[in-house]
Amino acid sequence: MTAPKPFLGNPQGTIAVLNQYHFVFQKKFGQNFLIDAHVLDKIIRAADITEDDFVVEIGPGIGTMTQYLASAAGHVVAIEIDKALIPILQDTLSGYHNVTILHNDVMKVDLEELAEKMNQGRPIKIVANLPYYITTPIIMGLFEKHVPLESITVMVQKEVADRMQVGPGSKDYGALSLAVQYYAEPYIVANVPANCFMPRPKVGSAVIRLTAHKKPPVEVQDEKLMFSIIRASFNQRRKTLQNGISHVAELGISKEQTVKVLEEMNLSPSIRGEAMTLSQFAEFTNRVLMTR
Ligand code: SAM
């Protein structure tokens, strides 16, 4: 059966649906719906969706992007937190027989289990116009929980897209930049102006594609420990690595241990985390483990 042509993705179609259901935008859920077909086409192309793909869409809204995804993919699971949108989605997606709508908070969904049950554990593609208030936890969660992923193609705030791509020395460099480097290859697909959304966001937006690495670019014996060290060093941004780490008791790494390992690595004992590369964090973690 062929899927119907998407009829959303333009201001008229969106306004008609919103009026029909007397929909009230919820600011707390970061609701900015896409109303531009060119941008939607670009996202679907960048995500390289084919009928072999199992796609998870985070926050389908009124189902605009879902229609585009369902026309191209094998199966789409759309996870939406706002109860008021569920009857709308059931309506706008009624012609598509390869869509499953889940009413839930994506942070509470076990996506690894979902991929296991619905896609036999094979890698999935994530595509979303993300709610900006939880972009970083969503992306970090996908990586750190080891959801089997092929790629993540998402609309994010422009600054967040930049943060995902930078290295040491930039003010935007942080735990997110390091997580992206460790798990994926980033590529900015497009900058998207505010008039492509309803209502218009106050910030600039960009679509970024993160293609999951088959193998991480550095070897680290305890990934979880490395990211705990990274977080500790960026929580205390202006502090030295040794102070940042010693503030987090659960890490169990003393100041003396940190200084000793930094010396072994020929790094200054007063180095800040923001000056360290991913491979230095990996080496630091491996050497700390050796001292235990
Ligand atoms: N995909 C739609 C589009 O492009 O028009 C809507 C995108 S809008 C930026 C973000 C959507 O995510 C909203 O529908 C919002 O209700 C939903 N959302 C916000 N927080 C969520 C969460 N924790 N879990 C699932 N959906 C969420």
Short mmCIF file of C-alpha atoms and ligand atoms in Angstrom, two decimals:
data_model
loop_
_atom_site.label_atom_id
_atom_site.label_comp_id
_atom_site.label_asym_id
_atom_site.label_seq_id
_atom_site.Cartn_x
_atom_site.Cartn_y
_atom_site.Cartn_z
CA MET A 1 0.00 0.00 0.00
CA THR A 2 1.47 3.38 -0.90
CA ALA A 3 1.58 6.02 1.80
CA PRO A 4 -0.41 9.23 1.28
CA LYS A 5 1.51 12.38 0.36
CA PRO A 6 2.38 14.54 3.39
CA PHE A 7 -0.16 17.36 3.71
CA LEU A 8 1.47 19.18 6.62
CA GLY A 9 4.73 21.18 6.45
CA ASN A 10 3.14 24.44 5.34
CA PRO A 11 1.55 27.26 7.33
CA GLN A 12 -2.02 26.69 6.02
CA GLY A 13 -2.14 22.94 6.83
CA THR A 14 -0.63 23.50 10.27
CA ILE A 15 -3.01 26.36 11.16
CA ALA A 16 -6.01 24.29 10.00
CA VAL A 17 -5.06 21.38 12.28
CA LEU A 18 -4.28 23.65 15.24
CA ASN A 19 -7.64 25.43 14.89
CA GLN A 20 -9.61 22.24 14.39
CA TYR A 21 -8.32 20.91 17.72
CA HIS A 22 -8.14 24.28 19.55
CA PHE A 23 -4.55 23.40 20.30
CA VAL A 24 -2.73 25.55 22.86
CA PHE A 25 1.08 25.64 22.60
CA GLN A 26 2.91 24.50 25.73
CA LYS A 27 6.05 26.55 26.19
CA LYS A 28 7.41 24.12 28.78
CA PHE A 29 7.56 21.39 26.11
CA GLY A 30 9.59 23.48 23.65
CA GLN A 31 6.92 23.39 20.94
CA ASN A 32 7.99 25.02 17.68
CA PHE A 33 6.42 23.18 14.77
CA LEU A 34 8.06 23.05 11.34
CA ILE A 35 6.09 24.71 8.55
CA ASP A 36 8.59 24.53 5.69
CA ALA A 37 8.56 21.64 3.24
CA HIS A 38 12.09 22.40 1.94
CA VAL A 39 13.55 22.04 5.42
CA LEU A 40 11.62 18.81 5.97
CA ASP A 41 12.87 17.38 2.67
CA LYS A 42 16.42 18.36 3.61
CA ILE A 43 16.17 16.57 6.96
CA ILE A 44 14.82 13.39 5.39
CA ARG A 45 17.56 13.45 2.74
CA ALA A 46 20.31 14.13 5.30
CA ALA A 47 19.05 11.27 7.46
CA ASP A 48 19.21 9.09 4.34
CA ILE A 49 15.95 7.31 5.15
CA THR A 50 15.05 4.23 3.09
CA GLU A 51 12.30 1.66 3.42
CA ASP A 52 14.73 -0.63 5.27
CA ASP A 53 14.98 1.88 8.09
CA PHE A 54 13.45 1.79 11.54
CA VAL A 55 13.17 5.38 12.69
CA VAL A 56 12.43 6.82 16.11
CA GLU A 57 11.09 10.37 16.08
CA ILE A 58 11.32 12.28 19.34
CA GLY A 59 8.51 14.82 19.75
CA PRO A 60 6.34 14.50 16.62
CA GLY A 61 4.15 17.51 17.51
CA ILE A 62 1.16 17.41 15.13
CA GLY A 63 2.91 14.80 12.97
CA THR A 64 4.44 17.02 10.31
CA MET A 65 7.85 15.37 10.07
CA THR A 66 6.28 12.03 10.90
CA GLN A 67 4.36 12.16 7.61
CA TYR A 68 7.60 12.73 5.70
CA LEU A 69 9.39 9.99 7.65
CA ALA A 70 6.55 7.50 7.21
CA SER A 71 6.58 8.11 3.45
CA ALA A 72 10.24 7.10 3.28
CA ALA A 73 10.93 4.63 6.12
CA GLY A 74 9.99 1.04 6.88
CA HIS A 75 8.64 1.85 10.31
CA VAL A 76 8.43 4.98 12.47
CA VAL A 77 7.93 5.12 16.22
CA ALA A 78 6.91 8.62 17.31
CA ILE A 79 7.26 9.46 21.01
CA GLU A 80 5.27 12.49 22.21
CA ILE A 81 4.97 13.78 25.79
CA ASP A 82 2.00 16.15 25.30
CA LYS A 83 -1.29 14.31 25.82
CA ALA A 84 -3.19 16.98 23.86
CA LEU A 85 -1.25 16.03 20.74
CA ILE A 86 -2.10 12.33 20.78
CA PRO A 87 -5.63 12.59 19.21
CA ILE A 88 -4.19 15.03 16.65
CA LEU A 89 -1.43 12.57 15.73
CA GLN A 90 -3.95 9.73 15.47
CA ASP A 91 -5.82 11.87 12.98
CA THR A 92 -2.95 13.33 10.91
CA LEU A 93 -1.21 9.95 10.70
CA SER A 94 -4.31 7.81 10.15
CA GLY A 95 -3.40 7.16 6.50
CA TYR A 96 0.06 5.84 7.40
CA HIS A 97 0.20 2.20 8.39
CA ASN A 98 3.84 2.07 9.40
CA VAL A 99 3.67 4.48 12.36
CA THR A 100 3.45 3.66 16.07
CA ILE A 101 2.55 6.58 18.34
CA LEU A 102 3.80 6.38 21.92
CA HIS A 103 2.52 8.81 24.53
CA ASN A 104 5.51 9.14 26.85
CA ASP A 105 8.43 11.25 27.99
CA VAL A 106 11.36 10.15 25.81
CA MET A 107 13.62 10.31 28.88
CA LYS A 108 11.55 7.50 30.40
CA VAL A 109 11.52 5.23 27.34
CA ASP A 110 14.03 2.40 27.20
CA LEU A 111 15.10 2.86 23.58
CA GLU A 112 17.52 -0.04 23.74
CA GLU A 113 14.63 -2.36 24.65
CA LEU A 114 12.44 -0.75 21.99
CA ALA A 115 15.11 -1.40 19.32
CA GLU A 116 15.47 -4.96 20.60
CA LYS A 117 11.73 -5.67 20.54
CA MET A 118 10.71 -3.79 17.41
CA ASN A 119 13.87 -3.94 15.27
CA GLN A 120 15.50 -7.19 16.46
CA GLY A 121 18.32 -5.20 18.08
CA ARG A 122 19.49 -3.76 14.75
CA PRO A 123 20.68 -0.13 14.70
CA ILE A 124 17.97 2.49 14.47
CA LYS A 125 17.93 6.03 13.11
CA ILE A 126 16.82 8.90 15.29
CA VAL A 127 15.30 11.90 13.55
CA ALA A 128 13.81 14.84 15.41
CA ASN A 129 13.12 18.50 15.65
CA LEU A 130 14.16 18.38 19.28
CA PRO A 131 12.59 20.27 22.16
CA TYR A 132 15.52 22.60 22.91
CA TYR A 133 15.12 22.53 26.70
CA ILE A 134 16.37 18.93 26.87
CA THR A 135 18.57 18.55 23.78
CA THR A 136 21.78 17.73 25.66
CA PRO A 137 20.32 15.14 28.08
CA ILE A 138 18.52 13.43 25.18
CA ILE A 139 21.67 13.17 23.04
CA MET A 140 23.98 12.22 25.93
CA GLY A 141 21.39 9.63 27.04
CA LEU A 142 21.21 8.04 23.57
CA PHE A 143 24.99 7.68 23.48
CA GLU A 144 25.66 6.64 27.05
CA LYS A 145 22.85 4.11 27.29
CA HIS A 146 24.24 2.40 24.21
CA VAL A 147 21.06 2.50 22.18
CA PRO A 148 22.03 0.70 18.91
CA LEU A 149 22.30 3.69 16.57
CA GLU A 150 23.13 4.27 12.95
CA SER A 151 22.66 8.01 13.04
CA ILE A 152 20.96 10.90 14.81
CA THR A 153 19.68 13.69 12.56
CA VAL A 154 18.26 16.49 14.62
CA MET A 155 17.21 20.12 14.62
CA VAL A 156 18.88 21.84 17.55
CA GLN A 157 19.66 25.34 18.72
CA LYS A 158 22.44 26.77 16.54
CA GLU A 159 24.82 27.20 19.53
CA VAL A 160 24.30 23.57 20.52
CA ALA A 161 25.16 22.41 16.99
CA ASP A 162 28.35 24.50 17.22
CA ARG A 163 29.16 23.07 20.64
CA MET A 164 28.97 19.56 19.19
CA GLN A 165 31.73 20.32 16.71
CA VAL A 166 34.39 22.24 18.63
CA GLY A 167 37.68 21.22 20.23
CA PRO A 168 39.78 22.57 23.13
CA GLY A 169 40.32 26.32 23.22
CA SER A 170 36.74 27.29 22.31
CA LYS A 171 34.38 28.63 24.98
CA ASP A 172 31.77 26.21 23.62
CA TYR A 173 33.95 23.14 24.27
CA GLY A 174 32.45 20.86 26.89
CA ALA A 175 31.16 17.41 27.84
CA LEU A 176 28.76 17.40 24.87
CA SER A 177 31.59 18.12 22.38
CA LEU A 178 33.62 15.25 23.83
CA ALA A 179 30.68 12.82 23.83
CA VAL A 180 29.90 13.63 20.20
CA GLN A 181 33.58 13.14 19.22
CA TYR A 182 33.74 9.83 21.06
CA TYR A 183 30.54 8.36 19.67
CA ALA A 184 29.94 9.99 16.28
CA GLU A 185 30.99 12.06 13.30
CA PRO A 186 29.13 15.39 13.26
CA TYR A 187 28.05 17.21 10.13
CA ILE A 188 25.99 20.41 10.03
CA VAL A 189 23.36 19.95 7.34
CA ALA A 190 21.74 23.38 7.33
CA ASN A 191 21.06 26.51 9.32
CA VAL A 192 17.33 27.06 9.62
CA PRO A 193 15.75 30.52 10.06
CA ALA A 194 13.08 31.20 12.68
CA ASN A 195 10.35 31.76 10.07
CA CYS A 196 10.37 28.03 9.24
CA PHE A 197 8.65 27.35 12.58
CA MET A 198 5.35 28.11 14.25
CA PRO A 199 5.65 29.82 16.67
CA ARG A 200 9.04 31.32 15.77
CA PRO A 201 11.81 30.38 18.21
CA LYS A 202 13.87 33.22 19.70
CA VAL A 203 17.12 31.42 18.89
CA GLY A 204 18.76 30.31 15.65
CA SER A 205 18.42 26.64 14.67
CA ALA A 206 20.50 24.14 12.76
CA VAL A 207 20.12 20.57 11.55
CA ILE A 208 23.01 18.33 12.50
CA ARG A 209 23.65 14.73 11.53
CA LEU A 210 25.67 12.56 13.90
CA THR A 211 26.80 9.36 12.25
CA ALA A 212 27.67 6.78 14.89
CA HIS A 213 31.26 5.50 14.84
CA LYS A 214 31.62 1.76 14.31
CA LYS A 215 34.52 1.97 16.73
CA PRO A 216 35.40 4.88 19.03
CA PRO A 217 38.41 6.96 17.89
CA VAL A 218 40.24 6.38 21.22
CA GLU A 219 40.59 3.32 23.43
CA VAL A 220 39.47 3.69 27.00
CA GLN A 221 39.13 0.89 29.52
CA ASP A 222 36.23 2.43 31.43
CA GLU A 223 34.07 4.71 29.32
CA LYS A 224 31.77 5.53 32.22
CA LEU A 225 34.66 6.65 34.38
CA MET A 226 36.06 8.77 31.54
CA PHE A 227 32.77 10.63 31.13
CA SER A 228 32.45 11.08 34.91
CA ILE A 229 35.93 12.66 34.87
CA ILE A 230 34.97 14.83 31.89
CA ARG A 231 31.78 15.99 33.62
CA ALA A 232 33.63 16.73 36.85
CA SER A 233 36.21 18.81 35.02
CA PHE A 234 33.62 20.86 33.12
CA ASN A 235 31.29 21.29 36.13
CA GLN A 236 34.07 23.37 37.57
CA ARG A 237 34.98 25.09 34.33
CA ARG A 238 37.41 27.68 35.64
CA LYS A 239 39.03 25.20 38.00
CA THR A 240 42.05 23.05 37.33
CA LEU A 241 41.51 19.39 36.50
CA GLN A 242 42.84 18.34 39.91
CA ASN A 243 40.39 20.61 41.76
CA GLY A 244 37.44 19.64 39.55
CA ILE A 245 38.08 15.94 40.10
CA SER A 246 38.74 16.22 43.82
CA HIS A 247 35.35 17.91 44.26
CA VAL A 248 33.57 14.74 43.14
CA ALA A 249 34.13 12.24 45.94
CA GLU A 250 32.46 9.34 44.07
CA LEU A 251 35.29 9.35 41.54
CA GLY A 252 37.67 8.25 44.29
CA ILE A 253 40.63 10.04 42.64
CA SER A 254 42.85 12.04 45.00
CA LYS A 255 44.66 15.27 44.08
CA GLU A 256 47.98 13.44 44.46
CA GLN A 257 46.86 10.74 42.03
CA THR A 258 45.75 13.36 39.49
CA VAL A 259 49.03 15.26 39.72
CA LYS A 260 51.06 12.04 39.40
CA VAL A 261 49.15 10.95 36.27
CA LEU A 262 49.41 14.43 34.72
CA GLU A 263 53.17 14.35 35.31
CA GLU A 264 53.41 10.93 33.65
CA MET A 265 51.60 12.45 30.68
CA ASN A 266 53.93 15.47 30.60
CA LEU A 267 51.01 17.80 31.27
CA SER A 268 51.00 20.72 33.68
CA PRO A 269 49.50 19.87 37.11
CA SER A 270 47.46 23.07 36.77
CA ILE A 271 45.93 22.14 33.40
CA ARG A 272 42.19 22.77 33.03
CA GLY A 273 39.83 20.20 31.57
CA GLU A 274 38.84 22.68 28.88
CA ALA A 275 42.41 22.46 27.49
CA MET A 276 42.41 18.65 27.20
CA THR A 277 41.63 16.62 24.12
CA LEU A 278 39.54 13.44 23.99
CA SER A 279 42.64 11.28 23.65
CA GLN A 280 44.18 12.99 26.71
CA PHE A 281 41.04 12.29 28.74
CA ALA A 282 41.17 8.66 27.59
CA GLU A 283 44.84 8.32 28.49
CA PHE A 284 44.27 10.03 31.83
CA THR A 285 41.46 7.55 32.63
CA ASN A 286 43.51 4.52 31.59
CA ARG A 287 46.47 5.67 33.71
CA VAL A 288 44.25 6.36 36.74
CA LEU A 289 42.92 2.80 36.42
CA MET A 290 46.50 1.47 36.43
CA THR A 291 47.19 3.23 39.73
CA ARG A 292 44.29 1.44 41.43
N1 SAM B 1 8.36 17.34 15.24
C1 SAM B 1 7.43 18.44 15.30
C2 SAM B 1 7.72 19.43 14.20
O1 SAM B 1 8.87 19.40 13.71
O2 SAM B 1 6.85 20.19 13.82
C3 SAM B 1 7.46 19.12 16.67
C4 SAM B 1 8.80 19.61 17.16
S1 SAM B 1 8.74 20.57 18.65
C5 SAM B 1 10.26 21.48 18.51
C6 SAM B 1 9.18 19.43 19.94
C7 SAM B 1 8.15 18.38 20.28
O3 SAM B 1 8.67 17.54 21.31
C8 SAM B 1 6.84 18.91 20.80
O4 SAM B 1 5.78 18.25 20.16
C9 SAM B 1 6.86 18.58 22.30
O5 SAM B 1 5.57 18.41 22.86
C10 SAM B 1 7.66 17.30 22.30
N2 SAM B 1 8.37 17.00 23.58
C11 SAM B 1 8.87 17.88 24.46
N3 SAM B 1 9.46 17.23 25.47
C12 SAM B 1 9.35 15.91 25.21
C13 SAM B 1 9.77 14.73 25.90
N4 SAM B 1 10.42 14.79 27.06
N5 SAM B 1 9.47 13.52 25.36
C14 SAM B 1 8.79 13.45 24.17
N6 SAM B 1 8.37 14.53 23.49
C15 SAM B 1 8.66 15.75 23.99
#
